[in-house]
mmCIF file with all atom_site columns, C-alpha atoms in Angstrom:
data_model
loop_
_atom_site.group_PDB
_atom_site.id
_atom_site.type_symbol
_atom_site.label_atom_id
_atom_site.label_alt_id
_atom_site.label_comp_id
_atom_site.label_asym_id
_atom_site.label_entity_id
_atom_site.label_seq_id
_atom_site.pdbx_PDB_ins_code
_atom_site.Cartn_x
_atom_site.Cartn_y
_atom_site.Cartn_z
_atom_site.occupancy
_atom_site.B_iso_or_equiv
_atom_site.pdbx_formal_charge
_atom_site.auth_seq_id
_atom_site.auth_comp_id
_atom_site.auth_asym_id
_atom_site.auth_atom_id
_atom_site.pdbx_PDB_model_num
ATOM 1   C CA . MET F 1 1   ? -54.728 -4.106 24.318  1.00 54.00 ? 1   MET F CA 1
ATOM 2   C CA . LYS F 1 2   ? -51.320 -4.771 25.855  1.00 54.00 ? 2   LYS F CA 1
ATOM 3   C CA . LYS F 1 3   ? -50.372 -7.006 22.909  1.00 51.00 ? 3   LYS F CA 1
ATOM 4   C CA . LYS F 1 4   ? -51.268 -4.245 20.421  1.00 48.00 ? 4   LYS F CA 1
ATOM 5   C CA . ALA F 1 5   ? -49.144 -1.720 22.307  1.00 44.00 ? 5   ALA F CA 1
ATOM 6   C CA . ILE F 1 6   ? -46.167 -4.100 22.295  1.00 47.00 ? 6   ILE F CA 1
ATOM 7   C CA . LEU F 1 7   ? -46.713 -4.821 18.581  1.00 38.00 ? 7   LEU F CA 1
ATOM 8   C CA . PHE F 1 8   ? -46.784 -1.097 17.690  1.00 41.00 ? 8   PHE F CA 1
ATOM 9   C CA . LEU F 1 9   ? -43.732 -0.439 19.853  1.00 39.00 ? 9   LEU F CA 1
ATOM 10  C CA . GLY F 1 10  ? -41.856 -3.263 18.105  1.00 46.00 ? 10  GLY F CA 1
ATOM 11  C CA . LEU F 1 11  ? -42.859 -2.000 14.659  1.00 41.00 ? 11  LEU F CA 1
ATOM 12  C CA . GLY F 1 12  ? -41.773 1.535  15.601  1.00 46.00 ? 12  GLY F CA 1
ATOM 13  C CA . ILE F 1 13  ? -38.354 0.341  16.744  1.00 45.00 ? 13  ILE F CA 1
ATOM 14  C CA . ALA F 1 14  ? -37.896 -1.739 13.577  1.00 43.00 ? 14  ALA F CA 1
ATOM 15  C CA . ALA F 1 15  ? -38.918 1.197  11.361  1.00 43.00 ? 15  ALA F CA 1
ATOM 16  C CA . SER F 1 16  ? -36.520 3.585  13.095  1.00 42.00 ? 16  SER F CA 1
ATOM 17  C CA . GLY F 1 17  ? -33.721 1.024  12.783  1.00 45.00 ? 17  GLY F CA 1
ATOM 18  C CA . PHE F 1 18  ? -34.380 0.649  9.052   1.00 45.00 ? 18  PHE F CA 1
ATOM 19  C CA . THR F 1 19  ? -34.403 4.438  8.607   1.00 44.00 ? 19  THR F CA 1
ATOM 20  C CA . ALA F 1 20  ? -31.111 4.789  10.492  1.00 49.00 ? 20  ALA F CA 1
ATOM 21  C CA . CYS F 1 21  ? -29.479 2.257  8.148   1.00 59.00 ? 21  CYS F CA 1
ATOM 22  C CA . LYS F 1 22  ? -30.455 4.378  5.129   1.00 74.00 ? 22  LYS F CA 1
ATOM 23  C CA . LYS F 1 23  ? -29.345 7.728  6.606   1.00 86.00 ? 23  LYS F CA 1
ATOM 24  C CA . THR F 1 24  ? -27.012 9.674  4.333   1.00 85.00 ? 24  THR F CA 1
ATOM 25  C CA . THR F 1 25  ? -24.517 12.400 5.149   1.00 88.00 ? 25  THR F CA 1
ATOM 26  C CA . ALA F 1 26  ? -23.387 15.176 2.836   1.00 90.00 ? 26  ALA F CA 1
ATOM 27  C CA . PHE F 1 27  ? -19.756 15.041 1.753   1.00 92.00 ? 27  PHE F CA 1
ATOM 28  C CA . SER F 1 28  ? -17.964 16.850 -1.036  1.00 92.00 ? 28  SER F CA 1
ATOM 29  C CA . TYR F 1 29  ? -14.534 16.842 -2.558  1.00 93.00 ? 29  TYR F CA 1
ATOM 30  C CA . LYS F 1 30  ? -12.412 19.459 -4.259  1.00 94.00 ? 30  LYS F CA 1
ATOM 31  C CA . ALA F 1 31  ? -9.596  18.309 -6.517  1.00 93.00 ? 31  ALA F CA 1
ATOM 32  C CA . SER F 1 32  ? -7.121  20.240 -8.590  1.00 91.00 ? 32  SER F CA 1
ATOM 33  C CA . CYS F 1 33  ? -4.142  19.516 -10.797 1.00 89.00 ? 33  CYS F CA 1
ATOM 34  C CA . THR F 1 34  ? -1.755  21.588 -12.844 1.00 86.00 ? 34  THR F CA 1
ATOM 35  C CA . THR F 1 35  ? -2.459  19.908 -16.172 1.00 79.00 ? 35  THR F CA 1
ATOM 36  C CA . ALA F 1 36  ? -4.788  16.879 -16.213 1.00 80.00 ? 36  ALA F CA 1
ATOM 37  C CA . CYS F 1 37  ? -5.812  14.232 -13.702 1.00 85.00 ? 37  CYS F CA 1
ATOM 38  C CA . LYS F 1 38  ? -8.199  11.370 -12.979 1.00 87.00 ? 38  LYS F CA 1
ATOM 39  C CA . VAL F 1 39  ? -10.541 11.583 -9.971  1.00 90.00 ? 39  VAL F CA 1
ATOM 40  C CA . SER F 1 40  ? -11.942 8.373  -8.450  1.00 90.00 ? 40  SER F CA 1
ATOM 41  C CA . TYR F 1 41  ? -14.571 7.977  -5.729  1.00 88.00 ? 41  TYR F CA 1
ATOM 42  C CA . TYR F 1 42  ? -17.606 5.916  -4.713  1.00 82.00 ? 42  TYR F CA 1
ATOM 43  C CA . ASP F 1 43  ? -21.024 7.484  -5.258  1.00 77.00 ? 43  ASP F CA 1
ATOM 44  C CA . SER F 1 44  ? -23.950 7.359  -2.812  1.00 72.00 ? 44  SER F CA 1
ATOM 45  C CA . ASP F 1 45  ? -25.031 3.978  -4.251  1.00 76.00 ? 45  ASP F CA 1
ATOM 46  C CA . GLY F 1 46  ? -21.575 2.507  -3.610  1.00 76.00 ? 46  GLY F CA 1
ATOM 47  C CA . ASN F 1 47  ? -20.647 2.461  -7.305  1.00 83.00 ? 47  ASN F CA 1
ATOM 48  C CA . PHE F 1 48  ? -17.043 3.166  -8.279  1.00 86.00 ? 48  PHE F CA 1
ATOM 49  C CA . VAL F 1 49  ? -16.725 6.332  -10.368 1.00 86.00 ? 49  VAL F CA 1
ATOM 50  C CA . ALA F 1 50  ? -13.555 7.307  -12.221 1.00 83.00 ? 50  ALA F CA 1
ATOM 51  C CA . ARG F 1 51  ? -13.589 10.464 -14.239 1.00 79.00 ? 51  ARG F CA 1
ATOM 52  C CA . SER F 1 52  ? -10.822 11.548 -16.580 1.00 70.00 ? 52  SER F CA 1
ATOM 53  C CA . ASP F 1 53  ? -11.137 15.119 -17.622 1.00 66.00 ? 53  ASP F CA 1
ATOM 54  C CA . PHE F 1 54  ? -8.870  17.644 -19.225 1.00 64.00 ? 54  PHE F CA 1
ATOM 55  C CA . GLY F 1 55  ? -9.884  20.256 -16.677 1.00 70.00 ? 55  GLY F CA 1
ATOM 56  C CA . THR F 1 56  ? -7.736  21.226 -13.750 1.00 82.00 ? 56  THR F CA 1
ATOM 57  C CA . SER F 1 57  ? -10.345 21.857 -11.052 1.00 88.00 ? 57  SER F CA 1
ATOM 58  C CA . PHE F 1 58  ? -13.161 19.580 -9.899  1.00 88.00 ? 58  PHE F CA 1
ATOM 59  C CA . GLU F 1 59  ? -15.855 19.708 -7.211  1.00 91.00 ? 59  GLU F CA 1
ATOM 60  C CA . GLN F 1 60  ? -18.439 17.033 -6.484  1.00 88.00 ? 60  GLN F CA 1
ATOM 61  C CA . ASP F 1 61  ? -21.104 16.539 -3.809  1.00 89.00 ? 61  ASP F CA 1
ATOM 62  C CA . ILE F 1 62  ? -21.434 13.010 -2.448  1.00 86.00 ? 62  ILE F CA 1
ATOM 63  C CA . ALA F 1 63  ? -24.294 11.763 -0.253  1.00 83.00 ? 63  ALA F CA 1
ATOM 64  C CA . ALA F 1 64  ? -22.681 8.799  1.518   1.00 84.00 ? 64  ALA F CA 1
ATOM 65  C CA . LEU F 1 65  ? -24.579 6.207  3.510   1.00 82.00 ? 65  LEU F CA 1
ATOM 66  C CA . GLU F 1 66  ? -23.792 6.448  7.189   1.00 83.00 ? 66  GLU F CA 1
ATOM 67  C CA . PHE F 1 67  ? -20.950 4.143  8.309   1.00 82.00 ? 67  PHE F CA 1
ATOM 68  C CA . GLN F 1 68  ? -19.839 3.601  4.699   1.00 82.00 ? 68  GLN F CA 1
ATOM 69  C CA . PRO F 1 69  ? -16.208 4.765  4.277   1.00 83.00 ? 69  PRO F CA 1
ATOM 70  C CA . VAL F 1 70  ? -15.723 7.709  1.942   1.00 89.00 ? 70  VAL F CA 1
ATOM 71  C CA . GLN F 1 71  ? -12.577 7.924  -0.177  1.00 90.00 ? 71  GLN F CA 1
ATOM 72  C CA . VAL F 1 72  ? -11.499 10.213 -2.995  1.00 92.00 ? 72  VAL F CA 1
ATOM 73  C CA . ALA F 1 73  ? -8.308  9.693  -5.015  1.00 92.00 ? 73  ALA F CA 1
ATOM 74  C CA . VAL F 1 74  ? -6.675  11.939 -7.593  1.00 91.00 ? 74  VAL F CA 1
ATOM 75  C CA . GLN F 1 75  ? -3.989  10.729 -9.987  1.00 88.00 ? 75  GLN F CA 1
ATOM 76  C CA . SER F 1 76  ? -2.006  12.832 -12.400 1.00 86.00 ? 76  SER F CA 1
ATOM 77  C CA . SER F 1 77  ? -2.531  12.088 -16.080 1.00 81.00 ? 77  SER F CA 1
ATOM 78  C CA . VAL F 1 78  ? 0.594   13.927 -17.220 1.00 79.00 ? 78  VAL F CA 1
ATOM 79  C CA . CYS F 1 79  ? 2.604   10.752 -17.813 1.00 75.00 ? 79  CYS F CA 1
ATOM 80  C CA . PRO F 1 80  ? 1.087   7.793  -19.642 1.00 67.00 ? 80  PRO F CA 1
ATOM 81  C CA . GLU F 1 81  ? 0.562   4.691  -17.511 1.00 64.00 ? 81  GLU F CA 1
ATOM 82  C CA . THR F 1 82  ? 2.803   2.779  -19.889 1.00 63.00 ? 82  THR F CA 1
ATOM 83  C CA . GLY F 1 83  ? 5.796   4.098  -21.745 1.00 63.00 ? 83  GLY F CA 1
ATOM 84  C CA . ALA F 1 84  ? 8.448   6.686  -21.065 1.00 70.00 ? 84  ALA F CA 1
ATOM 85  C CA . CYS F 1 85  ? 7.741   9.871  -19.173 1.00 75.00 ? 85  CYS F CA 1
ATOM 86  C CA . ASP F 1 86  ? 9.839   12.962 -19.788 1.00 73.00 ? 86  ASP F CA 1
ATOM 87  C CA . SER F 1 87  ? 10.766  14.485 -16.418 1.00 75.00 ? 87  SER F CA 1
ATOM 88  C CA . SER F 1 88  ? 10.090  17.984 -17.770 1.00 74.00 ? 88  SER F CA 1
ATOM 89  C CA . LEU F 1 89  ? 6.402   17.028 -17.910 1.00 72.00 ? 89  LEU F CA 1
ATOM 90  C CA . PHE F 1 90  ? 5.924   16.104 -14.264 1.00 77.00 ? 90  PHE F CA 1
ATOM 91  C CA . LEU F 1 91  ? 8.483   18.261 -12.396 1.00 80.00 ? 91  LEU F CA 1
ATOM 92  C CA . ASN F 1 92  ? 6.088   21.223 -12.259 1.00 80.00 ? 92  ASN F CA 1
ATOM 93  C CA . ASP F 1 93  ? 2.935   19.114 -11.979 1.00 84.00 ? 93  ASP F CA 1
ATOM 94  C CA . GLU F 1 94  ? 1.006   19.426 -8.707  1.00 90.00 ? 94  GLU F CA 1
ATOM 95  C CA . ILE F 1 95  ? -2.151  17.614 -7.594  1.00 91.00 ? 95  ILE F CA 1
ATOM 96  C CA . ARG F 1 96  ? -4.352  18.289 -4.562  1.00 94.00 ? 96  ARG F CA 1
ATOM 97  C CA . VAL F 1 97  ? -7.495  16.823 -2.998  1.00 95.00 ? 97  VAL F CA 1
ATOM 98  C CA . GLU F 1 98  ? -9.735  17.997 -0.156  1.00 96.00 ? 98  GLU F CA 1
ATOM 99  C CA . LEU F 1 99  ? -12.552 15.999 1.468   1.00 95.00 ? 99  LEU F CA 1
ATOM 100 C CA . TRP F 1 100 ? -15.307 17.886 3.259   1.00 95.00 ? 100 TRP F CA 1
ATOM 101 C CA . LYS F 1 101 ? -18.035 16.607 5.595   1.00 93.00 ? 101 LYS F CA 1
ATOM 102 C CA . GLY F 1 102 ? -20.614 19.352 5.395   1.00 91.00 ? 102 GLY F CA 1
ATOM 103 C CA . ASP F 1 103 ? -18.732 22.584 6.158   1.00 93.00 ? 103 ASP F CA 1
ATOM 104 C CA . GLU F 1 104 ? -15.805 20.832 7.877   1.00 94.00 ? 104 GLU F CA 1
ATOM 105 C CA . LYS F 1 105 ? -12.635 20.031 5.939   1.00 96.00 ? 105 LYS F CA 1
ATOM 106 C CA . ILE F 1 106 ? -11.609 16.596 7.193   1.00 95.00 ? 106 ILE F CA 1
ATOM 107 C CA . CYS F 1 107 ? -8.657  15.854 4.917   1.00 95.00 ? 107 CYS F CA 1
ATOM 108 C CA . GLU F 1 108 ? -6.280  17.608 2.539   1.00 97.00 ? 108 GLU F CA 1
ATOM 109 C CA . GLN F 1 109 ? -3.414  16.010 0.605   1.00 96.00 ? 109 GLN F CA 1
ATOM 110 C CA . SER F 1 110 ? -1.122  17.245 -2.148  1.00 95.00 ? 110 SER F CA 1
ATOM 111 C CA . THR F 1 111 ? 2.075   16.267 -3.928  1.00 92.00 ? 111 THR F CA 1
ATOM 112 C CA . SER F 1 112 ? 4.165   17.449 -6.843  1.00 90.00 ? 112 SER F CA 1
ATOM 113 C CA . GLY F 1 113 ? 7.120   16.556 -9.048  1.00 84.00 ? 113 GLY F CA 1
ATOM 114 C CA . LYS F 1 114 ? 6.657   12.763 -9.296  1.00 83.00 ? 114 LYS F CA 1
ATOM 115 C CA . PRO F 1 115 ? 5.675   10.608 -12.279 1.00 78.00 ? 115 PRO F CA 1
ATOM 116 C CA . LEU F 1 116 ? 2.205   9.029  -11.991 1.00 79.00 ? 116 LEU F CA 1
ATOM 117 C CA . GLN F 1 117 ? 1.717   10.787 -8.651  1.00 87.00 ? 117 GLN F CA 1
ATOM 118 C CA . ALA F 1 118 ? -1.501  10.315 -6.699  1.00 90.00 ? 118 ALA F CA 1
ATOM 119 C CA . VAL F 1 119 ? -3.118  11.557 -3.492  1.00 94.00 ? 119 VAL F CA 1
ATOM 120 C CA . SER F 1 120 ? -6.178  10.387 -1.597  1.00 94.00 ? 120 SER F CA 1
ATOM 121 C CA . CYS F 1 121 ? -8.396  11.341 1.324   1.00 94.00 ? 121 CYS F CA 1
ATOM 122 C CA . LYS F 1 122 ? -10.461 8.874  3.310   1.00 92.00 ? 122 LYS F CA 1
ATOM 123 C CA . TYR F 1 123 ? -13.066 9.259  6.040   1.00 91.00 ? 123 TYR F CA 1
ATOM 124 C CA . LYS F 1 124 ? -13.868 6.401  8.431   1.00 87.00 ? 124 LYS F CA 1
ATOM 125 C CA . TRP F 1 125 ? -16.838 6.715  10.753  1.00 84.00 ? 125 TRP F CA 1
ATOM 126 C CA . GLU F 1 126 ? -16.254 6.581  14.488  1.00 82.00 ? 126 GLU F CA 1
ATOM 127 C CA . GLN F 1 127 ? -17.721 3.458  16.044  1.00 70.00 ? 127 GLN F CA 1
#
C-alpha cells in the first residue's frame, strides 16, 4: 500500500511538472508607423513571423510559453533595404511598438526621422 502511495505521489509530481513546462501566458503587441512597416515576432510555437503590410496600425495576441523570451520588432519600410533613400521620405516617418503582458504595458519604444529605422520590445522572465 505504501509503495502505491509513493508511486501515485511521484506520478502526480511528474504530471504537474510537465504541465508547468507547457504553461502559456497572454501577451500582445501594438505597432504603428506613419507609412509602412514590417513587424517581426515569435509565435506561441516559437516560429519566427515577419509580416509586411501596407497598413499603419497592427495588434496581435501572442500566447508565449512560460520562460520563453518574448520580443517584437518593427522596422520602417519607407526606404528600400538597398538603394538610395530620399531624406524627404523618412524625415516625417515615425514608428512605435508596445508590448503588453495581459493588461500591463511592459515596454514602449518609438523613433522617427531615420532611414531604415527600427524599434523593439523584449520581455525576459524573472528567474
